[in-house]
mmCIF file of C-alpha atoms and ligand atoms in Angstrom:
data_model
loop_
_atom_site.group_PDB
_atom_site.id
_atom_site.type_symbol
_atom_site.label_atom_id
_atom_site.label_comp_id
_atom_site.label_asym_id
_atom_site.label_seq_id
_atom_site.Cartn_x
_atom_site.Cartn_y
_atom_site.Cartn_z
ATOM 1 C CA MET K 1 0.000 0.000 0.000
ATOM 2 C CA ALA K 2 1.210 3.516 -0.782
ATOM 3 C CA PRO K 3 2.323 5.562 2.228
ATOM 4 C CA GLN K 4 -0.260 7.774 3.866
ATOM 5 C CA THR K 5 -0.250 11.174 5.491
ATOM 6 C CA GLN K 6 -3.220 12.302 7.588
ATOM 7 C CA GLY K 7 -3.474 15.932 6.575
ATOM 8 C CA ILE K 8 -1.695 19.135 7.490
ATOM 9 C CA HIS K 9 0.702 19.169 10.441
ATOM 10 C CA HIS K 10 1.764 22.836 10.261
ATOM 11 C CA VAL K 11 2.502 25.745 7.958
ATOM 12 C CA THR K 12 5.679 27.823 8.343
ATOM 13 C CA ALA K 13 5.919 31.346 6.967
ATOM 14 C CA ILE K 14 8.313 34.272 7.068
ATOM 15 C CA SER K 15 7.274 37.364 8.982
ATOM 16 C CA GLY K 16 8.895 40.674 9.750
ATOM 17 C CA GLU K 17 9.186 42.102 13.236
ATOM 18 C CA PRO K 18 8.379 39.384 15.853
ATOM 19 C CA GLN K 19 6.300 41.498 18.268
ATOM 20 C CA ARG K 20 3.942 42.525 15.461
ATOM 21 C CA ASN K 21 3.595 38.846 14.563
ATOM 22 C CA VAL K 22 2.662 37.872 18.145
ATOM 23 C CA ASP K 23 0.267 40.816 18.389
ATOM 24 C CA PHE K 24 -1.582 39.594 15.300
ATOM 25 C CA TYR K 25 -1.702 35.819 15.778
ATOM 26 C CA VAL K 26 -2.433 35.983 19.521
ATOM 27 C CA GLY K 27 -4.001 39.430 19.874
ATOM 28 C CA VAL K 28 -6.201 39.392 16.766
ATOM 29 C CA LEU K 29 -6.653 35.741 15.718
ATOM 30 C CA GLY K 30 -6.632 34.568 19.341
ATOM 31 C CA MET K 31 -4.333 31.593 18.863
ATOM 32 C CA ARG K 32 -2.043 30.373 21.625
ATOM 33 C CA LEU K 33 1.696 30.972 21.413
ATOM 34 C CA VAL K 34 2.566 27.332 22.114
ATOM 35 C CA LYS K 35 6.331 27.545 21.674
ATOM 36 C CA LYS K 36 8.906 30.261 21.726
ATOM 37 C CA THR K 37 12.116 28.832 20.382
ATOM 38 C CA VAL K 38 14.737 29.663 17.772
ATOM 39 C CA ASN K 39 15.291 28.671 14.166
ATOM 40 C CA PHE K 40 17.525 25.617 14.713
ATOM 41 C CA ASP K 41 19.402 26.448 11.497
ATOM 42 C CA ASP K 42 19.755 30.154 12.423
ATOM 43 C CA PRO K 43 19.598 30.307 16.246
ATOM 44 C CA GLU K 44 19.674 34.091 16.567
ATOM 45 C CA THR K 45 16.210 34.264 14.974
ATOM 46 C CA TYR K 46 13.027 33.266 16.772
ATOM 47 C CA HIS K 47 10.845 30.399 15.655
ATOM 48 C CA LEU K 48 7.338 31.128 16.954
ATOM 49 C CA TYR K 49 4.616 28.460 17.004
ATOM 50 C CA TYR K 50 0.911 29.218 17.350
ATOM 51 C CA GLY K 51 -1.912 26.700 17.715
ATOM 52 C CA ASP K 52 -4.799 25.477 19.795
ATOM 53 C CA GLY K 53 -4.327 24.978 23.550
ATOM 54 C CA ALA K 54 -1.964 22.048 23.107
ATOM 55 C CA GLY K 55 -0.481 22.917 19.725
ATOM 56 C CA SER K 56 -2.170 19.883 18.179
ATOM 57 C CA PRO K 57 -1.033 18.833 14.699
ATOM 58 C CA GLY K 58 -3.306 20.485 12.152
ATOM 59 C CA THR K 59 -3.694 23.659 14.226
ATOM 60 C CA ILE K 60 -0.084 24.860 14.067
ATOM 61 C CA MET K 61 1.102 27.989 12.268
ATOM 62 C CA THR K 62 4.763 28.887 12.707
ATOM 63 C CA PHE K 63 6.933 31.846 11.755
ATOM 64 C CA PHE K 64 10.547 32.750 11.236
ATOM 65 C CA PRO K 65 10.495 36.483 12.026
ATOM 66 C CA TRP K 66 13.194 38.074 9.894
ATOM 67 C CA ALA K 67 12.874 41.723 10.885
ATOM 68 C CA HIS K 68 15.268 42.965 8.210
ATOM 69 C CA ALA K 69 14.526 40.587 5.330
ATOM 70 C CA PRO K 70 13.038 41.938 2.095
ATOM 71 C CA ARG K 71 9.374 41.484 1.310
ATOM 72 C CA GLY K 72 8.666 38.354 -0.758
ATOM 73 C CA ARG K 73 6.364 38.055 -3.749
ATOM 74 C CA ILE K 74 3.421 35.676 -3.747
ATOM 75 C CA GLY K 75 3.220 33.598 -6.928
ATOM 76 C CA ALA K 76 3.627 30.278 -8.677
ATOM 77 C CA GLY K 77 5.630 27.591 -6.895
ATOM 78 C CA GLN K 78 4.307 28.662 -3.522
ATOM 79 C CA LEU K 79 1.667 28.059 -0.975
ATOM 80 C CA ILE K 80 -0.385 31.192 -1.725
ATOM 81 C CA VAL K 81 -3.055 31.120 0.988
ATOM 82 C CA THR K 82 -3.233 29.701 4.500
ATOM 83 C CA SER K 83 -6.793 29.171 5.721
ATOM 84 C CA PHE K 84 -8.027 28.695 9.270
ATOM 85 C CA SER K 85 -11.443 27.403 10.218
ATOM 86 C CA ILE K 86 -13.887 29.164 12.482
ATOM 87 C CA PRO K 87 -17.298 27.861 13.563
ATOM 88 C CA ALA K 88 -19.970 28.314 10.903
ATOM 89 C CA THR K 89 -21.976 30.393 13.405
ATOM 90 C CA SER K 90 -19.069 32.764 14.181
ATOM 91 C CA LEU K 91 -18.915 34.672 10.915
ATOM 92 C CA GLY K 92 -20.640 37.725 12.420
ATOM 93 C CA TYR K 93 -18.313 37.721 15.410
ATOM 94 C CA TRP K 94 -15.237 37.574 13.164
ATOM 95 C CA THR K 95 -16.285 40.236 10.685
ATOM 96 C CA GLU K 96 -16.910 42.552 13.626
ATOM 97 C CA ARG K 97 -13.621 41.608 15.279
ATOM 98 C CA LEU K 98 -11.580 42.200 12.136
ATOM 99 C CA VAL K 99 -13.216 45.612 11.655
ATOM 100 C CA GLU K 100 -12.589 46.490 15.303
ATOM 101 C CA LYS K 101 -8.919 45.442 15.036
ATOM 102 C CA GLY K 102 -8.435 47.442 11.838
ATOM 103 C CA VAL K 103 -7.895 44.393 9.591
ATOM 104 C CA ARG K 104 -9.207 45.067 6.094
ATOM 105 C CA PHE K 105 -10.793 42.036 4.482
ATOM 106 C CA GLU K 106 -12.264 41.291 1.076
ATOM 107 C CA LYS K 107 -15.961 40.818 0.438
ATOM 108 C CA PRO K 108 -16.931 37.420 1.922
ATOM 109 C CA ARG K 109 -17.311 34.757 -0.765
ATOM 110 C CA ASP K 110 -18.337 31.175 -1.142
ATOM 111 C CA ARG K 111 -15.922 28.343 -1.892
ATOM 112 C CA PHE K 112 -17.103 24.742 -1.979
ATOM 113 C CA GLY K 113 -20.207 25.764 0.013
ATOM 114 C CA GLU K 114 -18.364 27.562 2.813
ATOM 115 C CA THR K 115 -18.039 31.307 3.434
ATOM 116 C CA VAL K 116 -14.501 32.658 3.275
ATOM 117 C CA LEU K 117 -13.039 35.896 4.688
ATOM 118 C CA THR K 118 -9.725 36.841 3.042
ATOM 119 C CA PHE K 119 -7.205 39.324 4.442
ATOM 120 C CA GLU K 120 -3.486 39.886 4.848
ATOM 121 C CA ASP K 121 -1.565 39.619 8.081
ATOM 122 C CA PRO K 122 0.605 42.656 9.000
ATOM 123 C CA ASP K 123 3.407 41.355 6.749
ATOM 124 C CA GLY K 124 1.215 40.779 3.721
ATOM 125 C CA LEU K 125 0.720 37.025 4.191
ATOM 126 C CA ARG K 126 -2.526 35.960 2.478
ATOM 127 C CA THR K 127 -4.774 34.477 5.122
ATOM 128 C CA GLU K 128 -8.373 33.269 5.271
ATOM 129 C CA LEU K 129 -10.978 32.393 7.825
ATOM 130 C CA VAL K 130 -13.383 29.729 6.577
ATOM 131 C CA ALA K 131 -16.730 29.269 8.326
ATOM 132 C CA ALA K 132 -16.883 25.480 8.575
ATOM 133 C CA GLU K 133 -18.280 22.513 10.423
ATOM 134 C CA ASP K 134 -15.263 21.601 12.535
ATOM 135 C CA GLY K 135 -15.365 19.472 15.680
ATOM 136 C CA ARG K 136 -11.993 20.627 16.995
ATOM 137 C CA ALA K 137 -11.889 22.698 20.204
ATOM 138 C CA GLY K 138 -9.488 25.512 19.288
ATOM 139 C CA TYR K 139 -7.844 27.500 22.078
ATOM 140 C CA ARG K 140 -10.439 27.709 24.843
ATOM 141 C CA GLU K 141 -8.615 30.109 27.183
ATOM 142 C CA GLY K 142 -7.377 32.653 24.693
ATOM 143 C CA PRO K 143 -8.263 36.234 23.838
ATOM 144 C CA VAL K 144 -11.195 35.033 21.682
ATOM 145 C CA PRO K 145 -14.180 33.435 23.492
ATOM 146 C CA ALA K 146 -14.052 29.614 23.176
ATOM 147 C CA GLU K 147 -17.299 29.483 21.180
ATOM 148 C CA HIS K 148 -15.747 31.606 18.402
ATOM 149 C CA SER K 149 -12.083 30.568 18.543
ATOM 150 C CA VAL K 150 -10.060 29.556 15.501
ATOM 151 C CA ARG K 151 -10.310 25.746 15.337
ATOM 152 C CA GLY K 152 -7.086 25.146 13.450
ATOM 153 C CA LEU K 153 -5.896 25.094 9.876
ATOM 154 C CA HIS K 154 -8.697 24.547 7.375
ATOM 155 C CA HIS K 155 -6.728 24.093 4.151
ATOM 156 C CA VAL K 156 -3.751 25.407 2.258
ATOM 157 C CA ALA K 157 -3.691 26.452 -1.401
ATOM 158 C CA LEU K 158 -0.672 25.613 -3.571
ATOM 159 C CA ALA K 159 -0.174 27.520 -6.808
ATOM 160 C CA VAL K 160 1.674 25.411 -9.364
ATOM 161 C CA GLU K 161 2.236 25.755 -13.074
ATOM 162 C CA ALA K 162 1.520 22.102 -13.934
ATOM 163 C CA THR K 163 -1.128 20.802 -11.548
ATOM 164 C CA GLU K 164 -1.101 17.181 -12.800
ATOM 165 C CA ARG K 165 2.356 16.315 -11.459
ATOM 166 C CA THR K 166 1.644 17.812 -8.050
ATOM 167 C CA ALA K 167 -1.723 16.058 -7.962
ATOM 168 C CA LYS K 168 -0.137 12.732 -8.886
ATOM 169 C CA LEU K 169 2.437 13.002 -6.097
ATOM 170 C CA MET K 170 -0.287 13.809 -3.582
ATOM 171 C CA THR K 171 -2.644 11.018 -4.601
ATOM 172 C CA ASP K 172 -0.124 8.286 -5.435
ATOM 173 C CA SER K 173 2.452 8.858 -2.698
ATOM 174 C CA LEU K 174 1.048 10.991 0.134
ATOM 175 C CA GLY K 175 -2.382 9.467 0.734
ATOM 176 C CA PHE K 176 -4.554 12.282 -0.623
ATOM 177 C CA ARG K 177 -7.686 11.845 -2.760
ATOM 178 C CA GLN K 178 -9.493 14.357 -4.931
ATOM 179 C CA VAL K 179 -12.708 15.489 -3.240
ATOM 180 C CA ALA K 180 -13.857 18.581 -5.143
ATOM 181 C CA GLU K 181 -13.094 20.698 -8.143
ATOM 182 C CA THR K 182 -13.976 24.159 -9.341
ATOM 183 C CA GLU K 183 -12.612 26.514 -12.000
ATOM 184 C CA GLY K 184 -8.800 26.340 -11.781
ATOM 185 C CA ARG K 185 -8.793 24.651 -8.365
ATOM 186 C CA VAL K 186 -8.800 21.018 -7.251
ATOM 187 C CA ARG K 187 -9.328 20.062 -3.602
ATOM 188 C CA PHE K 188 -7.641 17.037 -2.075
ATOM 189 C CA ALA K 189 -8.225 15.423 1.315
ATOM 190 C CA ALA K 190 -6.176 13.015 3.391
ATOM 191 C CA GLY K 191 -7.071 10.753 6.312
ATOM 192 C CA GLU K 192 -10.529 11.488 7.672
ATOM 193 C CA GLY K 193 -10.819 14.605 5.490
ATOM 194 C CA GLY K 194 -12.475 17.842 6.578
ATOM 195 C CA PRO K 195 -10.811 20.968 7.991
ATOM 196 C CA GLY K 196 -7.118 20.428 8.685
ATOM 197 C CA ALA K 197 -6.818 17.655 6.113
ATOM 198 C CA LEU K 198 -7.486 19.652 2.930
ATOM 199 C CA VAL K 199 -5.122 20.898 0.232
ATOM 200 C CA ASP K 200 -6.206 22.934 -2.794
ATOM 201 C CA VAL K 201 -4.025 22.832 -5.897
ATOM 202 C CA VAL K 202 -4.501 25.949 -7.997
ATOM 203 C CA GLY K 203 -3.417 26.156 -11.637
ATOM 204 C CA ALA K 204 -0.913 28.995 -11.920
ATOM 205 C CA ALA K 205 0.352 28.731 -15.499
ATOM 206 C CA ASP K 206 -0.144 32.475 -15.982
ATOM 207 C CA PHE K 207 1.024 33.586 -12.502
ATOM 208 C CA PRO K 208 4.421 35.247 -12.072
ATOM 209 C CA ARG K 209 6.872 33.090 -10.164
ATOM 210 C CA GLY K 210 6.823 33.666 -6.392
ATOM 211 C CA ALA K 211 9.870 34.872 -4.481
ATOM 212 C CA MET K 212 10.670 33.887 -0.908
ATOM 213 C CA GLY K 213 10.678 36.710 1.642
ATOM 214 C CA VAL K 214 8.620 38.408 4.333
ATOM 215 C CA GLY K 215 4.904 37.706 3.867
ATOM 216 C CA THR K 216 5.342 34.369 2.077
ATOM 217 C CA VAL K 217 5.061 30.766 3.184
ATOM 218 C CA HIS K 218 8.294 28.833 3.618
ATOM 219 C CA HIS K 219 6.820 25.315 3.616
ATOM 220 C CA VAL K 220 3.837 23.151 4.510
ATOM 221 C CA ALA K 221 4.169 20.042 6.657
ATOM 222 C CA PHE K 222 1.929 16.994 6.396
ATOM 223 C CA ARG K 223 1.429 14.749 9.378
ATOM 224 C CA VAL K 224 2.268 11.103 9.926
ATOM 225 C CA PRO K 225 1.479 9.159 13.113
ATOM 226 C CA ASP K 226 5.012 7.900 13.755
ATOM 227 C CA GLU K 227 8.548 7.507 12.460
ATOM 228 C CA GLY K 228 7.711 4.250 10.678
ATOM 229 C CA ALA K 229 5.130 5.990 8.522
ATOM 230 C CA GLN K 230 7.601 8.801 7.925
ATOM 231 C CA LEU K 231 10.269 6.394 6.699
ATOM 232 C CA ALA K 232 7.732 4.763 4.362
ATOM 233 C CA VAL K 233 7.030 8.160 2.764
ATOM 234 C CA ARG K 234 10.750 8.882 2.633
ATOM 235 C CA GLU K 235 11.471 5.640 0.802
ATOM 236 C CA GLU K 236 8.621 6.196 -1.619
ATOM 237 C CA VAL K 237 9.577 9.756 -2.621
ATOM 238 C CA ALA K 238 13.296 8.911 -2.745
ATOM 239 C CA ALA K 239 12.473 6.029 -5.118
ATOM 240 C CA LEU K 240 10.579 8.490 -7.325
ATOM 241 C CA GLY K 241 13.743 10.573 -7.589
ATOM 242 C CA TYR K 242 12.900 13.383 -5.168
ATOM 243 C CA ASN K 243 15.821 14.891 -3.318
ATOM 244 C CA VAL K 244 14.629 14.199 0.247
ATOM 245 C CA THR K 245 16.533 15.124 3.416
ATOM 246 C CA PRO K 246 17.466 12.638 6.123
ATOM 247 C CA VAL K 247 15.175 12.552 9.175
ATOM 248 C CA LEU K 248 15.841 15.725 11.194
ATOM 249 C CA ASP K 249 15.112 16.149 14.890
ATOM 250 C CA ARG K 250 12.932 19.249 15.304
ATOM 251 C CA ASN K 251 12.574 18.565 19.047
ATOM 252 C CA TYR K 252 8.729 18.679 18.894
ATOM 253 C CA PHE K 253 8.506 16.359 15.870
ATOM 254 C CA ARG K 254 10.789 14.551 13.407
ATOM 255 C CA SER K 255 10.920 15.919 9.889
ATOM 256 C CA ILE K 256 11.919 15.207 6.320
ATOM 257 C CA TYR K 257 11.759 17.750 3.512
ATOM 258 C CA PHE K 258 11.565 17.663 -0.273
ATOM 259 C CA ARG K 259 10.325 19.962 -3.018
ATOM 260 C CA GLU K 260 7.197 18.877 -4.930
ATOM 261 C CA PRO K 261 7.225 19.172 -8.752
ATOM 262 C CA GLY K 262 5.616 22.640 -8.706
ATOM 263 C CA GLY K 263 8.346 24.038 -6.453
ATOM 264 C CA VAL K 264 6.589 24.088 -3.060
ATOM 265 C CA LEU K 265 8.693 22.806 -0.150
ATOM 266 C CA PHE K 266 6.943 19.859 1.540
ATOM 267 C CA GLU K 267 7.779 18.541 4.988
ATOM 268 C CA ILE K 268 6.550 15.288 6.501
ATOM 269 C CA ALA K 269 6.361 15.662 10.305
ATOM 270 C CA THR K 270 5.532 13.137 13.012
ATOM 271 C CA ASP K 271 2.704 13.818 15.474
ATOM 272 C CA PRO K 272 4.855 12.880 18.500
ATOM 273 C CA PRO K 273 6.399 14.004 20.725
ATOM 274 C CA GLY K 274 4.594 17.384 20.647
ATOM 275 C CA PHE K 275 5.035 20.651 22.499
ATOM 276 C CA ALA K 276 4.783 19.348 26.067
ATOM 277 C CA VAL K 277 8.084 17.493 25.619
ATOM 278 C CA ASP K 278 10.100 20.321 27.200
ATOM 279 C CA GLU K 279 7.477 22.497 28.918
ATOM 280 C CA ASP K 280 4.513 22.167 31.283
ATOM 281 C CA PRO K 281 1.348 22.057 29.093
ATOM 282 C CA ASP K 282 -0.179 24.826 31.257
ATOM 283 C CA HIS K 283 2.750 27.138 30.529
ATOM 284 C CA LEU K 284 3.433 26.526 26.856
ATOM 285 C CA GLY K 285 5.205 29.354 25.089
ATOM 286 C CA GLU K 286 6.077 31.301 28.225
ATOM 287 C CA SER K 287 9.843 30.873 28.249
ATOM 288 C CA LEU K 288 12.466 30.568 25.559
ATOM 289 C CA LYS K 289 13.050 26.884 24.849
ATOM 290 C CA LEU K 290 16.197 25.640 23.161
ATOM 291 C CA PRO K 291 17.012 22.146 21.924
ATOM 292 C CA PRO K 292 19.650 20.378 24.063
ATOM 293 C CA TRP K 293 22.414 21.012 21.517
ATOM 294 C CA LEU K 294 21.896 24.800 21.684
ATOM 295 C CA GLU K 295 21.588 25.144 25.476
ATOM 296 C CA LYS K 296 25.314 25.859 25.817
ATOM 297 C CA ASN K 297 24.818 29.018 23.714
ATOM 298 C CA ARG K 298 21.742 30.220 25.631
ATOM 299 C CA GLU K 299 23.282 33.418 26.966
ATOM 300 C CA GLN K 300 24.433 34.592 23.548
ATOM 301 C CA ILE K 301 21.151 33.544 21.890
ATOM 302 C CA GLU K 302 19.005 35.348 24.475
ATOM 303 C CA ALA K 303 21.082 38.493 24.099
ATOM 304 C CA ALA K 304 20.451 38.508 20.333
ATOM 305 C CA LEU K 305 16.649 38.156 20.578
ATOM 306 C CA PRO K 306 14.282 41.069 21.253
ATOM 307 C CA PRO K 307 11.938 40.590 24.252
ATOM 308 C CA LEU K 308 8.357 39.606 23.365
ATOM 309 C CA ARG K 309 5.126 40.507 25.107
ATOM 310 C CA VAL K 310 2.176 38.124 24.628
ATOM 311 C CA PRO K 311 -1.070 40.118 24.440
ATOM 312 C CA VAL K 312 -4.103 39.290 26.566
ATOM 313 C CA GLU K 313 -7.561 40.533 25.662
ATOM 314 C CA GLU K 314 -8.302 43.894 27.209
ATOM 315 C CA SER K 315 -11.600 43.648 29.120
ATOM 316 C CA ALA K 316 -14.366 45.538 27.361
HETATM 317 ZN ZN1 ZN E 401 8.155 22.822 9.357
#
């Protein structure tokens, strides 16, 4: 049987100034900062993780804040939109909240029977809220009341010049199946399907090529239950000729990376061990966590990072 992934694990994007990033994802979208660590490949830069209360796979959005990096350009060969789900009954709450927080959004529209609000985060990252049936809990103790909280990732949209090759990789080797189609867009689902397990592939033959930088997505990670399943995917894509990395220890999950035929960087990440591996689940994200191999440089790393303040909702 072909290897399987169960949907989205996380999305990682590049932001500018870190405080502005925290202010938006916690203060506006109401997600929990579940981990404050550094980019393991560039330890003097933060790596910030947002998610539901536990940072469950499928709810995680992460950022490398590169305060001085140039703005990127959204285009072909990229993940062009990251969508979060909100309860179907919370559309009114969210339109009001976005207006109140000064976030300009486009006219709500329908996609595959669900209403979508589209806006940019403070660094120009294309983001959506999709009003959906979603049984996940979201972050229940955050700045947004539990009944309205963001439930997690809904789907991601990849823009690729030749959709067939990307589609073939997803269906033949990553466990996705086609579930819907509309003009220029095909939706795939993995595992149990539904929000958090959906990927849209958008035909981008006439799009300009994207360029990596602030306000663009760096990669999308798909989830596997364990390292065995990860190795099965690794073997499969290596046999197909993809240039796949060895298994890397990301402390909160194990990862492999390869570029899909359209140019988007894919990661396959394990569900375990998760964010409670080095921090009390009640205090996730409160202190700077470093992997064991960087602890010896803590003093120097801390000195290079700006302090961050996590917003709490001002009482009305
Ligand atoms: Zn990643």
